[in-house]
């Protein structure tokens, strides 16, 4: 039975027992006191009601014993408050460990055995650690995820001096200090088991069919893990913990050589042997070097032939596989049987993405690309080196039959392919702006592929969705909204605003110029680690490529929180004797700069902005350009702007920035129906 079913049975049996008890205590005839009815209860307890009540009570007790056995005996009973206590204790005890004083992981070799039928796994691993600092290291901190059971560990030339199993944190002291450039080997064995079920938190990464284990859960880190700190601002205040920065400041030089993705490593050599049940396929990044069956288990050996980010995952499921090629790159989509609805769109998106990105940015660095389905317990896709786990709910079972809807499967696939460049060629320093370099660039890359496939009308609807999402996001910002180049892992900024900013940039300075700036970013910074690139490094390149005439635009889009407020006040048209139409538009426009708390100040507006006349409402257009009667950039200044156009057909709608390229505070009033004047 499913976990929820046990609780449903437990309370269901109790409910039936209460119904039977109510039936027996029900007053029949003259009203009797509750005491009298309780006293007569033994005499009433007979017949079918007694049998039903007894069975319900027995079921209630039996399921209660079973639930208690699972939540208290087979597992540790654990509440949310206990979790907060643990996070506070961890931070108070280990929060001052300086990651900069620790060695870095340079090589990873993993043997991971997945047991789908029991929802568990075993790990044996080896790291090579190098002292990349300028000082000797005597203490090395090893940290494991909550729930990992460490069965053995050994650091070459060192002894375990602190064994904090409650915090899953261990300290080794070297026999002689580890000098700069020295290397040591670290080995460990870890177990992860999920017997029965717990009182809460029963979603596990290991599943009967559809395992997806991230490396951060299965393998230890060096130093400390800030992800184990207490995150809630309110709880931190109540417990006397200092406010927690979302990410170090852009100017923090101590973080310029720290990998934002994983601070305990730069680029690593990676290999993994993954085993699973004989009817499943196990996957990890790298190239399949060998597979075999042994002792009723199926083994796969993956090796990556070039250094990668220390960021990977392990998957296992009963997969079907579709294969294709793009140039000399092998493409694979592994999916649950019966979920092949959108595999062709994923394949097409991979091909189109590689074609565009290779031409625009740089060569693809691997010989293979895989997409792998995992169950709908999560709704995301995530890009690891040449491997993308992809939730069934946002891709494999998506209904794309209505062509009026956005093909988000095609888009998400392209976005994840883009991360093979933005994230797996270009990494970033652990400072503000990191997700602009990774997520905003991936958004732009996918937008360009999407535009080539579907045209501007589809882009209008996508950008409208991004705009509204950004405006909603800034409305619920808990701390401070920051400009894009200082974004602090704020999704509504690096995803939503990032799309708008990069698309507007392309529109104003040209796709070739933007792509040239991104290609230069890769040429100058790909695979760099000391220091890692920052957002300001890109803005320097962008300004050089765009020229000084676009400096204010770049400032407004990236370095400030700039909003526009534009609408068509009136739109009137009169017909001419030759059948043409004269159209007069009055447009009101403002430009506003916001601070990090949302307070707005009006600033001078003087820029070229799209103005268009259309024979249809743009909301009803899905393709083609026949509806466009007049379209182009016009000089718009603060206040009232008046324009007159002559077109050959009757205009029905007029718009200012009708394709949502700028961040308009209310884009719903940008388009207005034209009034016909006799």
XYZ file of C-alpha atoms in Angstrom:
678
model
C 0.000 0.000 0.000
C 1.094 3.566 -0.592
C 2.187 5.682 2.349
C -0.852 7.945 2.154
C -3.104 4.883 2.066
C -1.857 3.731 5.474
C -2.797 7.040 7.060
C -6.131 7.018 5.243
C -6.847 3.511 6.554
C -5.800 4.496 10.064
C -8.181 7.437 10.294
C -10.812 5.635 8.223
C -10.994 2.773 10.737
C -11.236 5.315 13.542
C -14.044 7.126 11.721
C -16.001 3.876 11.247
C -15.580 3.079 14.941
C -16.954 6.535 15.866
C -19.934 6.011 13.551
C -20.725 2.678 15.224
C -20.294 4.214 18.674
C -22.609 7.092 17.739
C -25.180 4.617 16.466
C -25.094 2.699 19.775
C -25.347 5.858 21.888
C -28.140 7.385 19.833
C -31.172 8.218 21.985
C -34.229 6.293 20.851
C -37.613 7.297 22.281
C -37.513 9.394 25.440
C -34.342 11.411 25.830
C -31.879 9.797 28.230
C -28.837 11.365 29.810
C -25.451 10.612 28.325
C -24.489 8.845 31.547
C -27.442 6.456 31.250
C -26.598 5.736 27.605
C -22.953 5.065 28.436
C -23.983 2.707 31.219
C -26.159 0.725 28.791
C -23.468 0.603 26.103
C -22.272 -2.948 26.960
C -25.817 -4.236 26.442
C -26.063 -2.442 23.083
C -22.747 -3.836 21.866
C -24.041 -6.799 19.911
C -25.022 -7.950 16.452
C -23.727 -6.458 13.242
C -22.880 -3.116 14.841
C -20.668 -4.834 17.403
C -18.855 -6.776 14.676
C -18.347 -3.646 12.593
C -17.179 -1.656 15.604
C -14.797 -4.385 16.737
C -13.288 -4.789 13.278
C -12.892 -1.023 12.949
C -11.213 -0.773 16.353
C -8.954 -3.697 15.548
C -8.029 -2.130 12.197
C -7.388 1.200 13.901
C -5.027 -0.377 16.419
C -3.309 -2.604 13.833
C -2.644 0.192 11.350
C -1.546 2.442 14.234
C 0.995 -0.178 15.331
C 2.218 -0.502 11.731
C 2.546 3.269 11.338
C 4.362 3.563 14.684
C 6.724 0.760 13.698
C 7.631 2.578 10.489
C 7.866 6.122 11.854
C 9.476 5.384 15.249
C 11.222 1.989 15.051
C 12.380 1.511 11.443
C 12.952 5.256 11.077
C 13.612 8.175 13.411
C 10.568 10.310 14.201
C 11.540 13.757 12.975
C 9.546 17.000 13.064
C 10.050 20.326 11.315
C 11.066 21.918 14.606
C 13.693 19.235 15.131
C 15.004 20.005 11.651
C 15.292 23.699 12.498
C 17.079 22.830 15.753
C 19.526 20.659 13.843
C 20.211 23.344 11.234
C 20.845 25.928 13.966
C 23.185 23.591 15.839
C 25.121 22.819 12.655
C 25.610 26.471 11.816
C 26.627 27.455 15.338
C 29.167 24.638 15.544
C 30.637 24.629 12.025
C 29.515 27.864 10.379
C 32.886 29.590 10.817
C 34.861 27.047 8.778
C 36.672 28.958 6.033
C 36.282 27.207 2.684
C 39.238 29.176 1.337
C 41.506 27.326 3.801
C 40.541 23.892 2.470
C 41.945 21.778 -0.381
C 39.942 21.348 -3.579
C 38.664 18.207 -5.265
C 40.443 17.535 -8.570
C 39.493 13.911 -9.386
C 36.350 11.889 -8.669
C 35.832 8.154 -9.090
C 32.520 6.749 -7.888
C 31.059 3.257 -7.540
C 27.348 3.591 -6.830
C 25.001 0.630 -6.390
C 21.306 1.487 -6.753
C 18.672 -0.816 -5.237
C 15.345 0.333 -6.723
C 13.239 -2.353 -5.043
C 14.274 -1.176 -1.567
C 14.768 2.494 -2.451
C 18.373 2.659 -1.315
C 21.922 2.884 -2.587
C 25.541 2.292 -1.555
C 28.464 4.489 -2.555
C 32.187 3.832 -2.612
C 34.160 6.816 -3.808
C 37.627 8.282 -4.103
C 38.625 11.933 -4.318
C 41.998 13.411 -5.135
C 42.439 16.591 -3.090
C 44.919 19.339 -3.923
C 46.067 22.236 -1.794
C 45.518 25.158 -4.182
C 46.028 27.757 -1.441
C 49.291 29.536 -0.693
C 49.506 28.197 2.878
C 49.905 24.764 4.519
C 46.714 22.929 5.528
C 46.533 20.825 8.686
C 42.788 20.346 9.189
C 40.474 19.072 6.455
C 36.706 19.159 6.945
C 34.530 16.503 5.295
C 30.791 17.144 5.211
C 27.937 14.809 4.197
C 24.272 15.431 3.426
C 21.656 14.766 6.080
C 20.568 11.138 5.870
C 23.840 9.774 4.531
C 25.264 7.018 6.732
C 29.051 6.982 6.610
C 30.314 3.415 7.020
C 34.008 4.108 6.405
C 36.311 6.951 5.409
C 40.041 7.467 5.156
C 42.245 10.427 4.300
C 45.755 9.583 3.194
C 48.372 10.760 5.683
C 45.805 11.968 8.209
C 43.794 10.811 11.216
C 40.166 11.455 12.160
C 40.170 13.906 15.068
C 36.512 15.039 15.161
C 33.685 12.571 14.609
C 30.442 14.574 14.626
C 27.956 12.006 13.356
C 24.995 14.057 14.604
C 25.936 16.822 12.150
C 27.440 14.427 9.563
C 30.619 16.496 9.752
C 34.126 15.136 10.267
C 37.556 16.681 10.706
C 40.846 15.027 9.717
C 44.212 16.293 10.943
C 47.179 15.617 8.674
C 50.272 13.919 10.099
C 52.358 16.618 8.404
C 50.874 19.840 7.022
C 49.644 19.632 3.451
C 51.872 22.033 1.508
C 50.692 24.137 -1.473
C 50.488 21.873 -4.507
C 50.371 18.677 -2.427
C 47.757 16.026 -3.221
C 46.040 13.538 -0.919
C 43.621 10.703 -1.594
C 40.303 10.525 0.275
C 38.061 7.442 0.189
C 34.693 6.796 1.781
C 31.745 4.428 1.780
C 28.215 5.730 2.297
C 24.822 4.109 2.665
C 21.428 5.632 2.030
C 18.429 3.553 3.080
C 14.697 4.247 3.135
C 13.092 1.424 5.131
C 9.313 1.614 5.291
C 8.120 5.192 5.638
C 8.611 8.204 7.899
C 6.200 10.623 9.525
C 7.193 13.236 6.909
C 9.618 13.732 4.040
C 8.945 10.447 2.285
C 9.857 11.656 -1.182
C 13.159 9.991 -1.987
C 15.585 10.209 -4.867
C 15.717 6.411 -5.140
C 12.550 4.927 -6.590
C 11.227 1.619 -7.854
C 11.364 2.921 -11.428
C 12.788 6.386 -11.950
C 15.762 7.047 -9.636
C 17.459 10.456 -9.828
C 20.271 10.927 -7.287
C 22.132 14.276 -7.333
C 25.816 14.271 -6.435
C 25.301 16.696 -3.553
C 23.175 14.098 -1.770
C 25.259 11.033 -2.474
C 28.847 12.309 -2.138
C 30.624 14.359 0.535
C 31.851 17.906 0.200
C 34.987 19.586 1.494
C 34.541 22.316 4.103
C 30.975 23.096 5.112
C 27.635 23.100 3.354
C 25.717 26.407 3.735
C 22.695 24.559 2.335
C 22.421 22.878 5.750
C 22.054 26.256 7.499
C 18.682 27.539 8.684
C 17.225 29.421 5.720
C 14.094 31.147 7.080
C 14.770 34.807 7.866
C 12.069 34.796 10.545
C 13.421 31.669 12.226
C 16.943 33.085 12.145
C 15.746 36.247 13.892
C 13.834 34.261 16.500
C 16.883 32.094 17.223
C 19.358 34.938 17.363
C 21.218 33.996 14.189
C 22.626 36.823 12.050
C 21.005 37.645 8.691
C 22.276 35.388 5.925
C 23.552 36.894 2.681
C 22.058 35.320 -0.422
C 25.446 35.521 -2.132
C 28.686 37.514 -1.639
C 28.937 40.976 -3.143
C 30.277 41.467 -6.638
C 33.317 43.289 -5.223
C 34.289 40.517 -2.767
C 37.710 39.518 -4.147
C 37.914 36.509 -1.811
C 35.160 34.874 -3.875
C 36.511 35.573 -7.361
C 38.357 32.232 -7.418
C 35.500 30.293 -5.823
C 33.241 28.267 -8.101
C 29.652 29.429 -7.611
C 28.301 26.001 -8.510
C 30.429 24.133 -5.979
C 33.042 25.927 -3.921
C 35.113 22.883 -2.974
C 36.328 22.233 -6.532
C 37.090 23.793 -9.885
C 37.124 21.486 -12.924
C 37.476 17.767 -12.082
C 38.292 14.500 -13.812
C 35.273 12.216 -13.477
C 34.493 8.521 -13.747
C 31.683 6.403 -12.315
C 30.563 2.799 -12.168
C 26.829 2.538 -11.549
C 24.926 -0.699 -10.951
C 21.199 -1.339 -10.812
C 18.558 -4.058 -11.170
C 18.968 -6.241 -14.278
C 15.863 -4.803 -16.000
C 16.966 -1.171 -15.644
C 19.504 1.134 -17.320
C 21.763 3.212 -15.061
C 23.125 6.538 -16.262
C 25.770 9.086 -15.270
C 27.614 11.817 -17.186
C 30.457 10.669 -19.396
C 30.771 8.065 -22.114
C 29.771 4.451 -21.645
C 33.079 2.633 -21.579
C 31.773 -0.795 -20.589
C 28.644 -2.596 -19.341
C 28.267 -6.071 -17.862
C 26.076 -8.269 -15.654
C 27.397 -9.754 -12.427
C 25.652 -11.459 -9.493
C 22.232 -10.636 -10.905
C 23.020 -6.922 -11.250
C 23.663 -4.725 -14.271
C 26.801 -2.540 -14.289
C 27.707 0.544 -16.372
C 31.100 2.262 -16.433
C 31.114 5.917 -17.508
C 34.255 7.991 -18.048
C 34.505 11.645 -19.043
C 37.491 12.398 -21.283
C 37.862 16.051 -20.244
C 37.498 17.946 -16.939
C 33.935 18.871 -15.971
C 32.158 20.792 -13.267
C 31.939 18.789 -10.027
C 28.208 18.539 -10.637
C 26.501 15.368 -11.807
C 23.743 12.899 -11.042
C 22.930 9.197 -11.274
C 19.732 7.785 -12.777
C 18.155 4.372 -13.155
C 14.895 3.239 -14.731
C 13.298 0.796 -17.137
C 13.907 2.968 -20.166
C 13.137 2.877 -23.847
C 15.689 4.711 -25.946
C 15.384 6.873 -29.047
C 18.597 7.753 -30.875
C 19.636 10.192 -33.575
C 22.685 12.205 -34.551
C 23.643 15.818 -35.119
C 26.829 15.973 -37.146
C 29.096 13.544 -35.230
C 27.233 13.930 -31.903
C 25.131 10.998 -30.701
C 21.715 12.113 -29.390
C 19.658 9.958 -27.034
C 16.310 10.357 -25.298
C 15.572 7.726 -22.649
C 11.935 7.598 -21.605
C 9.336 5.517 -19.821
C 7.539 3.113 -22.198
C 4.364 4.818 -23.390
C 5.730 8.331 -22.784
C 7.151 8.913 -26.234
C 4.690 11.674 -27.174
C 7.214 14.515 -27.395
C 10.469 12.702 -28.011
C 10.565 13.999 -31.590
C 10.270 17.615 -30.348
C 13.132 17.036 -27.923
C 15.279 15.588 -30.690
C 14.473 18.479 -33.009
C 15.195 21.013 -30.297
C 18.557 19.399 -29.548
C 19.529 19.546 -33.224
C 18.321 23.118 -33.721
C 20.018 24.249 -30.520
C 23.358 22.690 -31.352
C 23.183 24.173 -34.846
C 22.547 27.700 -33.543
C 24.856 27.614 -30.519
C 27.770 26.115 -32.429
C 27.456 28.705 -35.169
C 26.890 31.643 -32.802
C 29.033 30.859 -29.735
C 31.514 27.959 -29.841
C 31.864 24.260 -30.615
C 29.963 21.729 -28.510
C 32.485 20.093 -26.193
C 31.140 16.514 -26.032
C 30.435 13.661 -28.453
C 27.095 12.772 -26.928
C 23.955 14.335 -25.449
C 21.302 12.505 -23.432
C 17.873 13.446 -22.087
C 16.498 11.156 -19.382
C 12.970 11.070 -17.994
C 12.358 10.996 -14.261
C 8.989 10.825 -12.430
C 6.770 13.801 -11.681
C 7.747 14.116 -8.018
C 9.566 17.216 -9.276
C 8.844 19.569 -12.161
C 12.157 20.689 -13.612
C 14.902 19.740 -16.008
C 18.553 20.085 -15.036
C 21.634 20.168 -17.214
C 24.661 18.121 -16.168
C 27.650 17.454 -18.441
C 26.199 15.794 -21.599
C 23.213 14.581 -19.526
C 19.828 16.230 -18.815
C 17.369 14.641 -16.357
C 13.931 15.907 -17.403
C 10.681 15.584 -15.437
C 7.873 13.707 -17.160
C 5.399 16.391 -16.086
C 6.993 19.243 -18.072
C 8.094 17.285 -21.104
C 7.270 13.677 -21.722
C 3.521 13.795 -21.010
C 2.935 17.435 -22.015
C -0.034 17.951 -24.339
C 1.205 19.983 -27.310
C -1.643 19.272 -29.716
C -3.039 22.818 -29.569
C -0.671 24.721 -31.837
C -1.819 28.028 -30.370
C -0.004 27.192 -27.144
C 3.704 27.684 -26.639
C 5.803 24.611 -27.289
C 7.462 24.656 -23.897
C 8.972 21.193 -24.424
C 10.970 22.573 -27.360
C 11.904 25.647 -25.327
C 12.911 23.856 -22.104
C 15.003 21.390 -24.095
C 16.805 24.251 -25.827
C 17.368 26.026 -22.505
C 18.977 22.916 -21.016
C 21.107 22.410 -24.114
C 22.283 26.010 -23.726
C 23.643 25.158 -20.278
C 26.223 22.954 -21.960
C 27.708 26.340 -22.920
C 26.506 28.552 -20.051
C 27.491 26.532 -17.004
C 29.558 23.740 -18.514
C 31.892 25.833 -20.666
C 31.527 29.129 -18.838
C 31.432 28.856 -15.074
C 31.225 31.899 -12.782
C 32.583 33.399 -9.570
C 30.611 33.023 -6.365
C 29.408 36.632 -6.317
C 26.387 38.674 -7.321
C 25.500 38.343 -10.985
C 26.506 34.684 -11.298
C 23.077 33.568 -12.500
C 23.032 36.263 -15.175
C 26.005 34.503 -16.771
C 24.407 31.073 -16.425
C 20.612 31.392 -16.526
C 20.008 34.656 -18.401
C 22.403 33.617 -21.161
C 20.684 30.225 -21.392
C 17.323 32.005 -21.616
C 18.560 34.191 -24.460
C 20.087 31.245 -26.312
C 16.825 29.303 -26.155
C 14.828 32.373 -27.198
C 16.871 32.682 -30.368
C 16.276 29.034 -31.245
C 12.583 29.458 -30.426
C 12.312 32.551 -32.621
C 13.857 30.751 -35.582
C 11.412 27.880 -35.176
C 8.177 29.770 -34.460
C 8.587 33.420 -35.429
C 7.948 36.726 -33.682
C 4.270 36.179 -32.940
C 5.056 33.262 -30.677
C 7.855 35.315 -29.135
C 5.387 38.069 -28.283
C 3.301 35.679 -26.214
C 6.360 34.204 -24.528
C 7.781 37.627 -23.659
C 4.379 38.729 -22.354
C 4.397 35.750 -19.988
C 7.972 36.543 -18.913
C 7.089 40.205 -18.348
C 4.043 39.471 -16.208
C 6.013 36.866 -14.228
C 8.787 39.355 -13.555
C 6.352 42.034 -12.396
C 4.635 39.570 -10.051
C 7.988 38.413 -8.733
C 9.229 41.871 -7.855
C 5.935 42.501 -6.069
C 6.682 39.766 -3.531
C 10.433 40.328 -3.146
C 11.270 39.701 0.519
C 14.589 41.554 0.758
C 15.713 43.760 -2.095
C 15.346 43.722 -5.848
C 18.709 44.118 -7.536
C 19.740 45.020 -11.092
C 20.351 42.072 -13.387
C 24.141 42.308 -13.208
C 23.934 41.982 -9.391
C 21.214 39.323 -9.258
C 21.418 37.116 -6.145
C 19.922 33.861 -7.393
C 16.518 35.553 -7.732
C 14.630 33.517 -10.300
C 12.199 36.231 -11.316
C 15.219 38.359 -12.235
C 17.698 35.982 -13.873
C 15.003 33.987 -15.712
C 12.123 36.385 -16.375
C 13.845 39.754 -16.511
C 16.884 38.098 -18.067
C 14.790 36.990 -21.039
C 13.370 40.475 -21.521
C 16.696 42.252 -21.162
C 18.591 39.969 -23.530
C 15.821 40.037 -26.136
C 15.605 43.841 -25.959
C 19.380 44.040 -26.249
C 19.261 41.881 -29.373
C 16.495 44.049 -30.814
C 18.368 47.310 -30.269
C 21.978 46.430 -31.079
C 21.458 43.410 -33.324
C 21.588 39.655 -32.917
C 25.030 39.464 -34.513
C 26.483 41.918 -32.009
C 25.001 40.125 -29.007
C 26.204 36.766 -30.284
C 29.650 38.178 -30.964
C 29.852 39.442 -27.386
C 28.803 36.042 -26.029
C 31.284 34.243 -28.275
C 34.030 36.534 -26.991
C 32.965 35.777 -23.421
C 33.528 32.101 -24.095
C 36.751 32.674 -25.969
C 38.204 34.696 -23.090
C 36.673 32.946 -20.077
C 35.609 29.367 -20.899
C 37.020 26.787 -18.451
C 38.750 29.553 -16.435
C 38.872 29.207 -12.652
C 41.431 31.602 -11.144
C 39.663 33.936 -11.257
C 36.238 32.920 -12.504
C 34.340 35.367 -14.745
C 31.878 37.892 -13.319
C 28.956 39.781 -14.818
C 31.059 42.942 -15.105
C 33.504 41.070 -17.327
C 30.688 40.460 -19.782
C 29.488 44.067 -19.629
C 33.019 45.209 -20.519
C 32.996 42.977 -23.594
C 29.439 43.975 -24.483
C 30.246 47.688 -24.397
C 33.262 47.141 -26.637
C 31.166 45.224 -29.173
C 28.096 47.482 -29.034
C 29.932 50.813 -29.155
C 29.481 53.946 -27.025
C 26.179 54.854 -28.672
C 24.516 52.006 -26.740
C 26.115 52.695 -23.363
C 22.929 54.174 -21.841
C 20.852 51.242 -23.071
C 23.249 48.761 -21.455
C 23.197 50.765 -18.232
C 19.392 50.838 -18.178
C 18.965 47.153 -18.960
C 21.710 45.625 -16.804
C 22.859 48.084 -14.171
C 19.608 49.713 -13.099
C 16.052 48.689 -12.289
C 14.368 50.547 -15.116
C 10.674 50.468 -15.957
C 8.601 52.002 -18.725
C 4.983 53.141 -18.544
C 3.509 53.540 -22.033
C 0.054 53.373 -23.534
C -1.876 54.498 -26.581
C -4.115 57.297 -25.327
C -6.102 57.660 -28.573
C -5.987 56.030 -32.003
C -8.168 57.482 -34.758
C -8.343 56.754 -38.484
C -9.947 58.406 -41.492
C -10.275 56.975 -44.992
C -8.943 58.711 -48.097
C -10.408 58.839 -51.603
C -7.813 56.395 -52.902
C -8.758 53.814 -50.254
C -5.799 54.478 -47.995
C -6.149 55.387 -44.306
C -4.647 58.191 -42.249
C -4.079 57.173 -38.637
C -3.306 59.512 -35.755
C -1.893 58.148 -32.527
C -1.436 59.938 -29.241
C 0.925 58.022 -26.976
C 1.683 58.754 -23.348
C 5.059 57.516 -22.102
C 7.189 57.653 -18.983
C 10.439 56.081 -17.840
C 10.966 55.263 -14.166
C 13.947 54.107 -12.138
C 13.198 51.946 -9.093
C 15.345 51.398 -6.031
C 15.816 48.021 -4.337
C 12.619 48.517 -2.285
C 10.470 49.384 -5.300
C 10.271 53.169 -4.856
C 10.113 54.760 -8.325
C 11.534 58.038 -9.611
C 10.663 59.367 -13.046
C 13.638 60.006 -15.306
C 13.918 61.511 -18.771
C 12.748 59.302 -21.633
C 14.139 59.808 -25.119
C 14.599 56.621 -27.106
C 13.440 54.752 -30.168
C 10.540 52.395 -29.368
C 8.380 50.154 -31.562
C 5.066 51.585 -32.773
C 2.758 49.520 -34.951
C -0.594 49.382 -36.769
C -2.337 46.047 -37.256
C -5.358 44.590 -39.008
C -5.922 42.080 -36.157
C -5.640 41.980 -32.404
C -2.160 40.578 -31.739
C -3.601 38.306 -29.084
C -5.351 36.387 -31.876
C -2.326 36.087 -34.173
C -0.138 32.992 -34.016
C 1.938 33.209 -37.171
C 2.657 35.231 -40.286
C 3.036 38.962 -40.939
C -0.021 39.793 -43.095
C -1.645 41.551 -40.130
C 1.169 44.135 -39.857
C 0.220 47.348 -41.683
C 2.956 49.565 -40.287
C 5.735 48.781 -37.844
C 8.988 50.415 -36.820
C 10.812 52.348 -34.152
C 9.741 55.922 -33.461
C 11.346 58.497 -31.216
C 9.432 58.502 -27.925
C 9.970 61.151 -25.261
C 8.511 61.698 -21.813
C 4.907 62.851 -21.846
C 2.660 63.112 -24.896
C 3.775 61.889 -28.322
C 1.700 62.315 -31.514
C 2.224 60.431 -34.775
C 0.392 60.247 -38.099
C 0.709 57.293 -40.477
C -0.832 56.430 -43.837
C -1.561 52.778 -44.540
C -3.200 50.961 -47.425
C -5.685 48.907 -45.377
C -8.082 49.705 -42.583
C -6.213 49.527 -39.273
C -8.034 47.915 -36.383
C -5.356 48.070 -33.653
C -2.468 50.341 -32.772
C 0.284 49.668 -30.263
C 3.359 51.019 -28.508
C 6.001 48.346 -27.800
C 3.417 45.772 -28.910
C 5.880 42.848 -28.787
C 6.785 43.379 -25.109
C 10.464 44.114 -25.601
C 10.674 46.664 -22.786
C 9.678 46.230 -19.161
C 6.362 48.065 -19.156
C 4.607 48.405 -15.789
C 1.294 47.539 -17.458
C 1.624 46.084 -20.935
C -2.120 45.370 -21.177
C -2.790 48.960 -22.305
C -0.073 49.043 -24.954
C -2.493 47.932 -27.666
C -5.660 49.898 -28.464
C -8.491 49.492 -30.942
C -8.489 52.171 -33.628
C -11.533 54.458 -33.696
C -12.872 55.211 -37.201
C -13.688 58.890 -37.684
C -16.144 59.783 -40.465
